[in-house]
Amino acid sequence: MLFLKLLRESFLFAGDALRQNKTRTLLSLLGVTIGIFTIIAVQSAVDTLRNNLQNSVNKLGNNSIYVQKWPWVGGSDFPWWKYLQRPESDLRDFNELSRRITTAEALSYEINIDNRTIKYKSNTVEGAQVDAASQDHDKTWNFDLESGRYFTEMESKTGAPITDIGYDIAQALFPDGDAVGKQIKVMGRYVTIVGVFSKQGKDMLGISTDKEVLLPLNFARNLIDIQSSKYGPSIIVRGKKGIPTDDVESEIKGLMRSIRRLRPGADDNFSLNRTTMITQQLDDLFKVVNIAGAIIGGFSILVGGFGIANIMFVSVKERTNIIGIQKSLGAKNYFILLQFLIESVLLCFVGGIIGLFFVYLATFAVKAALDVQVILDAANVTRGLSYSIIIGVIAGIIPAYSASRLDPVEAIRTN
């Protein structure tokens, strides 16, 4: 009951302070509002970026290893001239790896051909990404089909004129009907659509099947040199379930050195890339962003805390007579202390709520403008509001303590 009475009176006093000194109070709350907004907004932005980027990375396969010419990551001393001299992953590497490897569930050889304009009657799609892959592409990549099917083993071996197309391409070319079974012209040849990829949406890393046209590798080899460096050939290896990715990578490294006949002690002339490399880079980047956001938000909250402390000192001075009367009627020191302390916390909490409100507005604005699903985690909201309460306690403890130590007689005499 005592706590509820204190809470009620603190609400009344805080409301009175807001009414009587609107400009002063709002300016003081502004620092807390900006600080909480910055902290929650930065953390939400980081979580949103992390989630979207991680979803992109997951499409590559968490336990897949990419045998390529270039590494995915590098520092300021990146020796590009060294990697430039390396040979591309070719069909001989792919065939030898397929024959020798024991830890792999699937291997695929893949190339990125070009961006092309795809037409069907009067409908056109520009910027379609034409790719070609061997049979196990569906095992080394993570994707679903909206309709139809993937290539059969016989179709892949014979290089049948077929294709799987992206969702956006199917919607643009065939708005009134099913795309499966229709023929489109790709690279000067007619191919039959056998499947349509499911909608994946916008991707921050550009990894999406929505505008992809996928061809069997043996069909593409009749049209282009599929081992040419301009198509960025790569070998993708997905390890068997239950086998650590490190073990799969170790076997690939040994086999590739053997296949390319590298002497003991000679540097590798290939790169083994994994999605964990990207994830680690992202984690390092997000740590820096989080720290920067915490510092900026911390300074804003600190300034707001000084403003709240100033309000509380003024409030103590303005209500000295009231404090004297309360103490003369038997109010204990802790009652006075808690009364002002709760008032300080409530003021900071109001600032935190306002900051959170602006974060919600920002999430709707970003979602409407960029069509990105913004993550506003409950933990971040709780953390931000907790910071506002802590600042309220720190800002109010000294004014509240000084009020609780006032002499009742002297306080009553104060004008």
XYZ file of C-alpha atoms in Angstrom:
415
model
C 0.000 0.000 0.000
C 2.844 2.365 0.856
C 4.486 1.719 -2.503
C 1.214 2.330 -4.353
C 0.733 5.596 -2.428
C 4.269 6.669 -3.289
C 3.733 5.721 -6.927
C 0.483 7.682 -7.086
C 1.993 10.800 -5.532
C 5.061 10.530 -7.781
C 2.809 10.356 -10.831
C 0.968 13.431 -9.636
C 4.177 15.357 -8.968
C 5.688 14.281 -12.289
C 2.532 15.309 -14.114
C 2.539 18.604 -12.271
C 6.161 19.202 -13.293
C 5.251 18.508 -16.913
C 2.291 20.874 -16.788
C 4.007 23.763 -15.009
C 7.357 23.578 -16.801
C 6.518 22.085 -20.178
C 9.413 23.535 -22.155
C 12.037 22.857 -19.496
C 10.847 19.302 -18.902
C 10.507 18.397 -22.583
C 13.968 19.743 -23.391
C 15.404 17.692 -20.552
C 13.521 14.596 -21.698
C 14.821 15.124 -25.234
C 18.280 13.832 -24.325
C 16.835 10.609 -22.871
C 14.500 10.250 -25.865
C 17.318 10.640 -28.389
C 19.561 8.281 -26.426
C 16.960 5.513 -26.151
C 15.957 6.015 -29.798
C 19.593 5.721 -30.907
C 20.305 2.602 -28.867
C 17.139 0.715 -29.856
C 17.305 1.902 -33.490
C 20.945 0.865 -33.936
C 20.371 -2.530 -32.321
C 17.245 -3.089 -34.428
C 19.098 -2.056 -37.585
C 21.920 -4.461 -36.754
C 19.463 -7.294 -36.053
C 17.622 -6.550 -39.309
C 20.822 -6.513 -41.348
C 22.100 -9.622 -39.622
C 18.852 -11.505 -40.230
C 18.595 -10.521 -43.901
C 22.259 -11.200 -44.587
C 22.152 -14.489 -42.710
C 19.128 -15.577 -44.744
C 21.135 -14.761 -47.869
C 24.123 -16.727 -46.603
C 21.916 -19.688 -45.678
C 20.922 -20.038 -49.338
C 24.544 -20.916 -50.056
C 24.346 -23.888 -47.706
C 25.710 -23.963 -44.174
C 27.814 -27.064 -44.816
C 28.814 -26.354 -48.423
C 32.370 -25.612 -49.541
C 33.146 -23.657 -52.709
C 36.280 -24.592 -54.656
C 37.165 -21.413 -56.538
C 39.988 -19.284 -57.831
C 39.430 -16.292 -55.539
C 38.850 -16.209 -51.758
C 35.714 -14.489 -50.511
C 37.400 -12.348 -47.875
C 40.626 -10.395 -47.661
C 42.297 -7.544 -45.809
C 44.192 -4.404 -46.719
C 47.179 -6.504 -47.814
C 45.102 -8.657 -50.175
C 47.595 -10.224 -52.686
C 45.323 -10.042 -55.731
C 48.232 -10.547 -58.138
C 48.865 -13.950 -56.550
C 45.252 -15.084 -56.975
C 45.096 -13.696 -60.502
C 47.649 -16.274 -61.634
C 45.670 -19.215 -60.291
C 43.825 -21.547 -62.692
C 40.038 -21.677 -62.671
C 38.196 -24.688 -61.314
C 37.596 -26.856 -64.371
C 35.784 -30.038 -65.338
C 38.873 -32.160 -64.711
C 38.984 -30.929 -61.108
C 35.266 -31.600 -60.796
C 35.391 -35.105 -62.265
C 38.421 -36.131 -60.202
C 36.907 -34.770 -56.984
C 33.630 -36.576 -57.720
C 35.519 -39.842 -58.240
C 37.807 -39.652 -55.196
C 35.986 -37.825 -52.425
C 34.418 -39.883 -49.630
C 32.958 -37.258 -47.278
C 30.692 -35.486 -49.791
C 26.965 -35.960 -50.187
C 26.879 -34.031 -53.456
C 29.091 -32.020 -55.847
C 28.064 -29.580 -58.559
C 29.898 -27.600 -61.223
C 28.323 -24.204 -61.821
C 28.824 -21.126 -63.977
C 27.226 -17.674 -64.200
C 26.741 -17.000 -67.887
C 25.282 -13.542 -68.382
C 22.362 -11.177 -67.867
C 19.989 -11.564 -70.778
C 16.597 -10.312 -71.952
C 14.042 -13.126 -71.991
C 10.930 -12.909 -74.149
C 7.729 -14.861 -74.595
C 5.449 -13.449 -77.283
C 4.878 -9.792 -76.310
C 6.098 -10.164 -72.707
C 9.706 -9.322 -71.821
C 11.986 -9.599 -68.777
C 15.246 -7.689 -68.754
C 18.282 -8.547 -66.642
C 17.524 -12.249 -66.256
C 20.542 -14.101 -64.841
C 21.343 -17.135 -67.009
C 23.205 -19.855 -65.107
C 24.178 -23.440 -65.820
C 24.811 -26.246 -63.358
C 25.425 -29.975 -63.190
C 22.918 -32.476 -61.852
C 23.525 -32.088 -58.092
C 22.793 -28.346 -58.032
C 19.553 -29.072 -56.169
C 21.559 -30.810 -53.422
C 24.292 -28.197 -52.990
C 21.962 -25.152 -52.948
C 18.906 -24.431 -50.818
C 15.821 -23.616 -52.913
C 12.206 -24.675 -53.401
C 10.057 -25.000 -56.501
C 6.734 -23.210 -56.851
C 5.649 -25.586 -59.607
C 7.107 -28.238 -61.879
C 10.316 -30.115 -61.137
C 14.084 -30.076 -61.279
C 16.162 -31.705 -64.064
C 16.319 -35.503 -64.160
C 19.696 -37.234 -64.281
C 19.123 -38.304 -67.884
C 18.215 -34.738 -68.932
C 21.397 -33.432 -67.325
C 23.594 -36.080 -68.983
C 22.142 -35.586 -72.442
C 22.015 -31.793 -72.194
C 18.275 -31.593 -72.855
C 16.945 -28.155 -73.930
C 15.068 -27.466 -70.680
C 15.189 -24.846 -67.934
C 13.990 -23.882 -64.474
C 13.086 -20.205 -64.231
C 12.653 -17.715 -61.397
C 9.331 -16.660 -59.908
C 9.542 -13.055 -61.160
C 10.325 -14.219 -64.690
C 7.375 -16.610 -64.676
C 5.011 -13.890 -63.412
C 6.199 -11.406 -66.050
C 6.172 -13.784 -69.023
C 3.102 -15.846 -68.095
C 0.775 -13.632 -66.010
C -2.343 -15.569 -67.008
C -1.182 -19.156 -66.850
C 1.276 -21.828 -65.831
C 4.795 -21.430 -67.184
C 5.608 -25.154 -67.065
C 5.649 -26.686 -70.536
C 6.076 -23.366 -72.369
C 9.109 -22.605 -74.550
C 11.323 -19.532 -74.286
C 14.391 -18.543 -76.273
C 17.665 -18.455 -74.327
C 21.048 -17.787 -75.952
C 19.508 -18.290 -79.384
C 17.988 -21.705 -78.556
C 14.461 -22.667 -77.586
C 14.207 -24.385 -74.200
C 11.202 -25.882 -72.437
C 10.333 -24.725 -68.925
C 10.073 -27.697 -66.555
C 9.990 -25.861 -63.220
C 9.517 -22.477 -61.515
C 11.450 -21.496 -58.398
C 9.521 -20.299 -55.353
C 9.477 -16.585 -54.552
C 12.524 -15.561 -52.498
C 12.193 -11.774 -52.463
C 14.862 -9.089 -52.415
C 18.247 -10.222 -51.245
C 20.919 -7.987 -49.677
C 23.725 -10.077 -51.168
C 22.077 -10.425 -54.546
C 21.508 -14.149 -53.989
C 18.051 -14.919 -55.341
C 16.436 -17.226 -57.858
C 13.611 -14.798 -58.654
C 15.201 -13.680 -61.944
C 17.286 -16.769 -62.666
C 17.203 -18.964 -65.747
C 18.942 -22.243 -64.895
C 20.164 -24.539 -67.681
C 21.691 -28.023 -67.582
C 25.494 -27.749 -67.776
C 25.740 -30.169 -70.722
C 23.246 -28.073 -72.671
C 25.283 -24.908 -72.079
C 28.557 -26.576 -73.102
C 27.213 -26.889 -76.650
C 26.874 -23.090 -76.779
C 29.789 -21.679 -74.791
C 33.121 -22.634 -73.233
C 31.879 -23.572 -69.767
C 35.447 -23.578 -68.398
C 36.140 -19.973 -69.401
C 37.157 -17.652 -66.568
C 34.607 -15.033 -67.629
C 31.818 -17.322 -66.404
C 33.339 -17.710 -62.926
C 33.275 -21.520 -62.753
C 33.131 -23.041 -59.294
C 32.820 -26.469 -57.725
C 30.413 -26.735 -54.795
C 30.777 -29.601 -52.354
C 28.201 -30.399 -49.682
C 29.400 -32.729 -46.952
C 27.536 -35.729 -45.666
C 25.347 -35.268 -42.613
C 27.168 -35.969 -39.384
C 30.603 -35.236 -40.838
C 32.165 -31.963 -39.598
C 32.683 -29.373 -42.322
C 36.330 -29.072 -41.255
C 36.854 -32.755 -42.118
C 35.238 -32.281 -45.526
C 37.389 -29.226 -46.180
C 40.536 -31.073 -45.134
C 39.799 -33.905 -47.562
C 39.029 -31.484 -50.410
C 42.287 -29.651 -49.803
C 44.311 -32.864 -49.921
C 42.544 -34.081 -53.048
C 42.870 -30.752 -54.881
C 46.601 -30.609 -54.146
C 46.905 -34.126 -55.504
C 44.770 -33.426 -58.572
C 46.785 -30.309 -59.416
C 50.057 -32.083 -58.535
C 51.314 -29.478 -56.078
C 54.655 -30.239 -54.413
C 54.851 -30.486 -50.604
C 55.338 -27.005 -49.210
C 53.964 -25.260 -52.304
C 51.109 -22.796 -51.807
C 47.582 -23.831 -52.696
C 46.483 -22.539 -56.105
C 42.791 -22.694 -55.191
C 40.507 -21.266 -52.500
C 38.094 -23.177 -50.303
C 35.302 -20.787 -49.352
C 32.655 -21.384 -46.700
C 29.632 -19.422 -45.520
C 31.179 -19.217 -42.043
C 33.797 -16.877 -43.520
C 31.054 -14.392 -44.418
C 29.318 -14.865 -41.085
C 32.501 -14.109 -39.143
C 33.092 -10.963 -41.196
C 29.522 -9.848 -40.541
C 29.840 -10.516 -36.804
C 32.989 -8.378 -36.635
C 31.267 -5.574 -38.545
C 28.150 -5.675 -36.384
C 30.201 -5.571 -33.187
C 31.745 -2.289 -34.310
C 28.336 -0.870 -35.282
C 26.846 -1.915 -31.935
C 29.683 -0.310 -30.008
C 29.403 2.915 -32.028
C 25.642 3.027 -31.466
C 26.066 2.355 -27.741
C 28.605 5.185 -27.423
C 26.432 7.694 -29.293
C 23.308 6.632 -27.395
C 25.216 6.606 -24.105
C 26.314 10.215 -24.514
C 22.766 11.248 -25.419
C 21.368 9.482 -22.365
C 24.085 11.002 -20.191
C 23.122 14.497 -21.352
C 19.484 13.635 -20.729
C 20.403 12.354 -17.276
C 21.974 15.709 -16.404
C 18.803 17.413 -17.603
C 16.634 15.170 -15.420
C 18.935 15.780 -12.416
C 18.555 19.525 -12.987
C 14.767 19.188 -13.032
C 14.848 17.212 -9.795
C 17.050 19.762 -8.013
C 14.674 22.536 -9.109
C 11.708 20.401 -8.054
C 13.215 19.860 -4.595
C 13.764 23.600 -4.216
C 10.246 24.475 -5.354
C 8.651 21.934 -2.987
C 10.811 22.540 0.084
C 7.799 23.850 2.051
C 5.783 20.759 1.123
C 8.656 18.513 2.192
C 8.815 20.329 5.568
C 5.077 19.882 6.102
C 5.251 16.180 5.167
C 8.115 15.580 7.579
C 6.380 17.530 10.375
C 3.359 15.252 9.924
C 5.566 12.177 10.397
C 6.858 11.338 6.914
C 10.059 9.306 7.132
C 13.237 10.136 5.264
C 12.873 7.087 3.005
C 9.343 8.203 2.091
C 10.645 11.550 0.831
C 13.603 9.872 -0.901
C 11.435 7.336 -2.707
C 8.936 10.016 -3.668
C 11.530 12.035 -5.610
C 13.399 8.981 -6.847
C 10.264 7.471 -8.360
C 9.450 10.835 -9.929
C 12.891 10.901 -11.582
C 12.494 7.346 -12.855
C 9.043 8.109 -14.237
C 10.331 11.147 -16.108
C 13.148 9.105 -17.677
C 10.749 6.274 -18.439
C 8.499 8.741 -20.288
C 11.533 9.800 -22.318
C 12.254 6.137 -23.096
C 8.652 5.507 -24.190
C 8.790 8.505 -26.523
C 12.072 7.220 -27.970
C 10.531 3.775 -28.479
C 7.517 5.354 -30.195
C 9.815 7.061 -32.707
C 11.602 3.742 -33.324
C 8.256 2.141 -34.182
C 7.505 4.972 -36.601
C 10.947 4.511 -38.177
C 10.379 0.756 -38.649
C 7.124 1.383 -40.525
C 8.797 4.041 -42.676
C 11.711 1.766 -43.591
C 9.400 -1.143 -44.354
C 7.221 1.027 -46.593
C 10.143 2.648 -48.403
C 12.494 -0.332 -48.846
C 10.155 -3.337 -48.478
C 12.465 -4.763 -45.806
C 11.208 -6.709 -42.803
C 12.554 -4.732 -39.833
C 13.240 -6.675 -36.649
C 12.322 -4.890 -33.417
C 13.275 -7.487 -30.867
C 11.579 -7.488 -27.454
C 14.992 -7.858 -25.832
C 16.175 -4.600 -27.435
C 13.025 -2.796 -26.286
C 13.443 -4.136 -22.751
C 17.122 -3.204 -22.767
C 16.416 0.347 -23.917
C 13.690 0.945 -21.343
C 15.917 -0.575 -18.653
C 18.595 1.970 -19.540
C 16.077 4.784 -19.096
C 15.109 3.466 -15.660
C 18.764 3.173 -14.619
C 19.437 6.751 -15.761
C 16.376 7.842 -13.804
C 17.761 6.261 -10.640
C 21.230 7.765 -11.157
C 19.874 11.224 -12.022
C 17.409 11.289 -9.142
C 19.308 9.706 -6.272
C 21.268 12.805 -5.190
C 18.344 15.286 -5.384
C 16.109 12.726 -3.636
C 18.694 12.132 -0.905
C 19.151 15.884 -0.330
C 15.362 16.285 -0.051
C 15.117 13.447 2.465
C 17.786 15.066 4.690
C 16.080 18.477 4.929
C 15.299 19.738 8.423
C 11.482 20.054 8.697
C 11.570 23.353 10.612
C 14.003 24.990 8.201
C 12.121 23.595 5.256
C 8.804 25.050 6.429
C 10.390 28.493 6.925
C 11.791 28.481 3.349
C 9.936 30.761 0.965
